Every structure is written in C-alpha cells, then in structure tokens.
Coordinates of C-alpha atoms and ligand atoms in Angstrom, one line a residue:
M1 CA 0.0 0.0 0.0
T2 CA 1.2 3.5 -0.7
S3 CA 1.8 5.3 2.6
T4 CA 0.1 8.6 3.3
K5 CA 3.5 10.2 3.1
D6 CA 4.1 8.7 -0.3
Q7 CA 0.6 9.8 -1.4
T8 CA 1.4 13.3 -0.3
N9 CA 4.5 13.3 -2.4
I10 CA 2.8 11.8 -5.5
L11 CA -0.2 14.1 -5.3
S12 CA 1.7 17.3 -4.4
S13 CA 3.7 16.8 -7.5
V14 CA 0.6 16.9 -9.7
S15 CA -1.8 19.1 -7.7
P16 CA -1.5 22.5 -6.1
S17 CA -4.0 21.4 -3.4
P18 CA -2.5 21.5 0.1
S19 CA -4.3 18.2 0.8
P20 CA -2.6 14.8 0.3
Y21 CA -6.1 13.6 -0.7
K22 CA -7.7 14.3 -4.1
R23 CA -11.0 12.6 -3.4
V24 CA -12.5 12.3 0.1
M25 CA -15.4 10.5 1.6
L26 CA -16.8 12.3 4.6
K27 CA -18.9 10.1 6.9
M28 CA -20.9 11.8 9.6
S29 CA -23.5 10.4 12.0
G30 CA -26.9 11.9 11.9
E31 CA -26.5 13.0 15.5
V32 CA -23.9 15.5 14.4
L33 CA -26.6 17.4 12.5
M34 CA -28.9 17.8 15.6
G35 CA -26.3 20.0 17.4
E36 CA -27.4 20.6 20.9
K37 CA -31.0 19.4 20.2
D38 CA -32.3 16.0 21.3
F39 CA -33.9 15.2 18.0
G40 CA -34.0 16.3 14.3
L41 CA -32.0 18.9 12.6
D42 CA -30.3 22.0 14.0
S43 CA -30.2 24.5 11.1
S44 CA -27.1 26.4 12.4
T45 CA -25.2 23.1 12.8
V46 CA -26.2 21.9 9.3
E47 CA -25.1 25.3 8.0
R48 CA -21.7 25.1 9.9
V49 CA -21.0 21.6 8.7
S50 CA -21.9 22.6 5.1
Y51 CA -19.5 25.6 5.4
D52 CA -16.8 23.2 6.5
I53 CA -17.4 21.1 3.4
K54 CA -17.3 24.2 1.2
E55 CA -13.9 25.1 2.7
A56 CA -12.5 21.7 1.5
I57 CA -14.1 22.1 -2.0
D58 CA -12.5 25.6 -2.2
L59 CA -9.2 23.9 -1.7
G60 CA -9.8 21.7 -4.7
I61 CA -10.6 18.6 -2.8
E62 CA -13.3 16.4 -4.3
V63 CA -15.8 15.6 -1.6
C64 CA -18.6 13.0 -1.3
V65 CA -20.7 12.5 1.8
V66 CA -22.5 9.7 3.6
V67 CA -24.6 10.8 6.5
G68 CA -26.4 8.6 9.1
A69 CA -30.0 9.1 10.5
G70 CA -29.6 8.7 14.2
N71 CA -31.1 12.2 14.7
I72 CA -34.3 11.0 13.1
F73 CA -34.7 7.3 13.3
R74 CA -32.4 4.4 14.3
G75 CA -33.2 1.1 12.7
V76 CA -31.4 -0.9 15.5
S77 CA -33.4 0.9 18.2
G78 CA -36.6 0.5 16.3
A79 CA -35.9 -3.3 16.1
A80 CA -35.0 -3.3 19.9
D81 CA -38.5 -1.8 20.5
G82 CA -40.1 -4.8 18.8
M83 CA -40.3 -3.5 15.3
D84 CA -39.4 -5.8 12.4
R85 CA -35.7 -5.1 11.8
T86 CA -36.0 -4.8 8.0
T87 CA -38.8 -2.3 8.3
A88 CA -36.9 -0.4 10.9
D89 CA -33.8 -0.3 8.7
Y90 CA -35.8 1.0 5.8
M91 CA -37.2 3.8 8.0
G92 CA -33.6 4.6 8.9
M93 CA -32.8 4.9 5.2
L94 CA -35.6 7.3 4.7
G95 CA -34.2 9.4 7.6
I96 CA -30.9 9.5 5.8
V97 CA -32.6 10.9 2.7
M98 CA -34.0 13.7 4.8
N99 CA -30.6 14.5 6.2
A100 CA -29.1 14.4 2.7
L101 CA -31.7 16.9 1.4
A102 CA -31.0 19.2 4.3
L103 CA -27.3 19.2 3.6
Q104 CA -27.9 19.7 -0.1
N105 CA -30.1 22.7 0.7
A106 CA -27.5 24.3 3.0
L107 CA -24.6 23.7 0.6
E108 CA -26.5 25.1 -2.3
N109 CA -27.5 28.2 -0.3
M110 CA -23.8 28.9 0.0
G111 CA -23.2 28.3 -3.7
V112 CA -21.8 24.8 -3.6
N113 CA -23.1 22.6 -6.3
T114 CA -24.4 19.3 -5.1
R115 CA -26.1 16.1 -6.3
V116 CA -27.9 13.7 -4.0
Q117 CA -27.9 10.1 -5.2
S118 CA -30.0 7.5 -3.5
A119 CA -29.4 3.8 -3.2
I120 CA -33.2 3.4 -3.2
R121 CA -34.8 4.9 -6.2
M122 CA -37.0 7.9 -5.5
D123 CA -36.6 9.7 -8.8
S124 CA -38.9 12.6 -8.0
I125 CA -36.7 13.6 -5.1
C126 CA -33.1 12.8 -6.2
E127 CA -30.9 11.0 -8.6
P128 CA -30.5 7.2 -8.4
Y129 CA -27.1 6.0 -7.5
I130 CA -25.0 5.7 -10.7
R131 CA -21.3 5.3 -10.0
R132 CA -19.9 6.8 -13.2
K133 CA -22.2 9.8 -12.9
A134 CA -21.2 10.4 -9.3
I135 CA -17.5 10.4 -10.3
R136 CA -18.3 12.9 -13.1
H137 CA -20.2 15.1 -10.7
M138 CA -17.2 15.1 -8.3
A139 CA -14.7 15.8 -11.0
K140 CA -16.8 18.9 -11.8
G141 CA -16.4 20.1 -8.1
R142 CA -19.9 19.0 -7.0
V143 CA -20.4 17.5 -3.6
V144 CA -22.1 14.1 -4.1
I145 CA -24.3 13.1 -1.1
F146 CA -25.0 9.4 -1.1
A147 CA -28.4 8.8 0.5
A148 CA -30.3 5.7 1.7
G149 CA -27.2 3.9 2.9
T150 CA -26.4 0.8 0.8
G151 CA -30.1 0.4 0.1
N152 CA -30.2 -2.8 2.1
P153 CA -31.3 -3.6 5.7
Y154 CA -28.7 -5.0 8.1
F155 CA -26.0 -2.7 6.8
T156 CA -24.8 0.4 8.7
T157 CA -24.1 3.8 7.1
D158 CA -20.4 3.2 8.0
T159 CA -20.5 0.3 5.7
A160 CA -22.3 2.4 3.1
A161 CA -19.4 5.0 3.4
A162 CA -16.7 2.3 3.0
L163 CA -18.6 0.8 0.0
R164 CA -19.1 4.1 -1.8
A165 CA -15.5 5.2 -1.0
S166 CA -14.3 1.9 -2.6
E167 CA -16.5 2.3 -5.6
M168 CA -15.6 6.0 -6.0
N169 CA -11.8 5.3 -5.6
C170 CA -11.7 7.8 -2.7
D171 CA -8.2 8.3 -1.2
V172 CA -9.5 8.4 2.3
I173 CA -12.6 8.0 4.5
M174 CA -12.9 10.9 7.0
K175 CA -15.1 9.8 9.8
G176 CA -16.3 13.0 11.6
T177 CA -17.2 12.3 15.2
K178 CA -17.7 14.2 18.4
V179 CA -14.1 13.4 19.6
D180 CA -10.8 14.2 17.9
G181 CA -9.6 10.6 17.2
V182 CA -9.4 7.1 18.6
Y183 CA -8.6 6.7 22.3
D184 CA -7.4 3.7 24.3
C185 CA -10.4 4.2 26.6
D186 CA -13.3 6.6 26.8
P187 CA -11.8 10.2 27.1
K188 CA -15.1 11.4 28.6
V189 CA -14.8 8.9 31.5
N190 CA -11.1 8.7 31.8
P191 CA -9.1 12.0 31.7
D192 CA -5.9 9.9 31.2
A193 CA -7.1 8.4 28.0
N194 CA -4.5 8.4 25.2
R195 CA -5.3 9.3 21.6
Y196 CA -3.7 7.1 19.0
D197 CA -2.0 9.0 16.1
K198 CA -2.0 5.9 14.0
V199 CA -3.6 2.5 14.4
S200 CA -3.9 -0.5 12.1
Y201 CA -7.2 -2.0 10.8
I202 CA -6.3 -5.2 12.6
D203 CA -5.9 -3.4 16.0
V204 CA -9.2 -1.7 15.5
L205 CA -10.8 -5.1 15.0
T206 CA -9.0 -7.1 17.6
K207 CA -9.0 -4.4 20.3
D208 CA -12.6 -3.6 19.5
L209 CA -11.9 0.1 19.2
R210 CA -15.4 0.7 17.7
I211 CA -14.5 3.3 15.1
M212 CA -16.8 1.7 12.6
D213 CA -18.4 -1.7 12.4
A214 CA -16.3 -4.7 11.4
T215 CA -17.8 -4.9 7.9
A216 CA -16.9 -1.2 7.2
I217 CA -13.3 -1.7 8.6
S218 CA -12.8 -4.9 6.5
L219 CA -14.0 -3.2 3.3
A220 CA -11.7 -0.2 3.9
R221 CA -8.8 -2.6 4.7
E222 CA -9.3 -4.8 1.6
N223 CA -9.4 -1.7 -0.6
D224 CA -6.4 0.0 1.2
I225 CA -8.5 3.1 2.0
P226 CA -7.2 4.9 5.2
I227 CA -9.8 6.0 7.7
V228 CA -9.2 9.3 9.4
V229 CA -11.1 9.8 12.6
F230 CA -11.5 13.5 13.6
S231 CA -13.8 15.9 15.4
V232 CA -16.4 17.3 13.0
M233 CA -17.7 19.5 15.9
E234 CA -14.9 21.9 15.6
K235 CA -15.5 24.6 13.0
G236 CA -13.1 24.4 10.1
N237 CA -11.7 21.1 11.2
F238 CA -12.7 19.1 8.2
A239 CA -10.5 21.0 5.7
K240 CA -7.7 21.3 8.3
V241 CA -7.6 17.6 8.9
A242 CA -8.0 16.9 5.2
C243 CA -4.7 18.8 4.9
S244 CA -3.2 16.5 7.6
Q245 CA -3.2 19.3 10.2
G246 CA -4.6 19.3 13.7
H247 CA -5.7 16.3 15.8
Y248 CA -6.8 13.0 14.3
T249 CA -6.2 9.3 14.2
I250 CA -5.4 7.6 11.0
V251 CA -6.2 3.9 10.5
T252 CA -4.1 2.1 7.9
N253 CA -2.6 -1.3 7.1
T254 CA 0.6 -0.5 9.0
Ligands
GTP1 P1 -23.9 16.8 -16.3 O1 -24.8 17.5 -17.3 O2 -23.4 15.5 -16.7 O3 -22.8 17.8 -15.9 O4 -24.7 16.5 -15.0 P2 -26.1 17.2 -14.4 O5 -26.4 16.6 -13.1 O6 -26.0 18.7 -14.4 O7 -27.1 16.9 -15.6 P3 -28.5 16.1 -15.5 O8 -29.1 16.6 -16.8 O9 -28.2 14.7 -15.3 O10 -29.2 16.7 -14.2 C1 -29.8 18.0 -14.2 C2 -30.4 18.2 -12.9 O11 -31.5 17.2 -12.7 C3 -29.5 18.0 -11.7 O12 -29.9 18.9 -10.7 C4 -29.8 16.6 -11.2 O13 -29.5 16.4 -9.8 C5 -31.2 16.4 -11.6 N1 -31.5 15.0 -11.9 C6 -30.9 14.2 -12.8 N2 -31.5 13.0 -12.7 C7 -32.4 13.0 -11.8 C8 -33.3 12.0 -11.3 O14 -33.4 10.9 -11.7 N3 -34.2 12.4 -10.3 C9 -34.1 13.7 -9.8 N4 -35.0 14.0 -8.8 N5 -33.3 14.7 -10.3 C10 -32.5 14.3 -11.2

C-alpha cells in the first residue's frame, strides 16, 4: 500500500492542493446534525458543517458524503423496541434521505453545487445512485451526497461509506465524530485516556476500538483506504484535517 506520506509526495507533484487527498469520503453520523438538540436537525449546525465542506471544496478537494440518520430514526433501536428489523432499517434509510436533502439545501445556499444520489430509487426527489455519474459530478467540483445507505437492511451507514468510498476510488474516508480521534479508553470517562495518532485496521478489530463496524473496517482494509477519525464538531476542522493538520487518528494497514 502507498503510505500517506508517499501519497502526499505523489499528489503534491501533480496538484497545487494543500491536501494529500484528491477525493475524500466524509462520513458523519446523523447525531452531528442535531447540534445541541435532542432530535432532528439544527439548522445552524447543518449550515456550519456545510461551510466546513465548502472550505474543502474551495481547496480543490473532491468531496462525497455519507450521513447517518440517528437524529431522526435508528433502525437498530426500532428493532429493539419490537419492530421488524428490516422495516426499521428502511425507515432509517428514509431518515438518511431527509438529512441528505437538508445538507444539499444548506450547501447550495452557499453556492456549492451538489447532487444527491439515493441507493433506493426515488426519482422525483433525487438521482438514483449511478457510480460513473457520481464520479463525473465530483470531477466537476460538485459534492455528491449518497443517500439511503447501501439500500439494504442490516448494513450500517459506516458500511455504506466504506462501500461508496471503494466504488468511487476515494483516497480516504474521513469519519467525523464528536471526539478528535481514537482513544485507548473513553476520554469522557477517563481524563488519562491516550489518543492514537495511528492505528492498524487489525488493531481496530482485535481491540474492538469501535470506530466503525467490522464490515466497514474490513472493506476499507481490503481496498487500502485509510480511515481518518477526527472531530467534526470543531468549526473548520474538516479542511484542516484533510490537509493532515490538527488532531486526528489515522487507520491504515501498518
Ligand atoms: P452533467 O450534465 O453531466 O454535468 O450533470 P447534471 O447533473 O448537471 O445533468 P443532468 O441533466 O443529469 O441533471 C440536471 C439536474 O437534474 C440536476 O440537478 C440533477 O440532480 C437532476 N436530476 C438528474 N437525474 C435526476 C433524477 O433521476 N431524479 C431527480 N430528482 N433529479 C435528477
């Protein structure tokens, strides 16, 4: 696998972009979009996150996004409450589409061209997922937001992000969370918790570090796509970390 450092050298020789990554998959949980609220969308947070994405686009980075739906409906919780799991997961996928449209709206309000592509066809609302078309959109500087997960129940949005990142030949998956990386124990509970700068896919799986589910980690590993875990709660952090600055943890093969 080409190391991140090698990638930096290769890409910096062909691109003026300060980022080592040409094409980035941003994965965010739905909870990020609810800000301080207990449920739904917080418009100022959606706007702030969109502005963060715009900053990366302005640097010449191609960005695609997968967002979750935990702020609206969580399939796993629905199933735990006695709902049929498949039905609950489909409801979660519809929640993702709502988040995707909210992000699209906020991005376009600030002049960023976007396309929403859904894994489940709903042609009156957005485009269907077509890989080659998505790549073309990104090459034109449009943010492509992949909605409805993988389109299948029993798969998480983390897996959807790893799948789309693989299909789109993304250079990295940037997992935006509420903390600035991966710790050896919960930093909210233990003030002495240590953040890893770098960790291997295998360690993530064997130490059960819970960055993403095992399917997503395996898919990223098989396709040699590094995963960068960073705080998406900090304004401007997405572009900063995409340029390998600030705090984050990178998950790679080594
Ligand atoms: P290029 O012409 O290839 O640069 O891409 P484009 O997306 O600008 O062209 P296209 O004619 O495919 O789409 C024009 C507009 O229609 C865009 O806003 C698309 O998002 C939208 N659009 C395209 N296909 C669909 C669809 O199946 N459903 C919905 N709802 N919108 C679509």
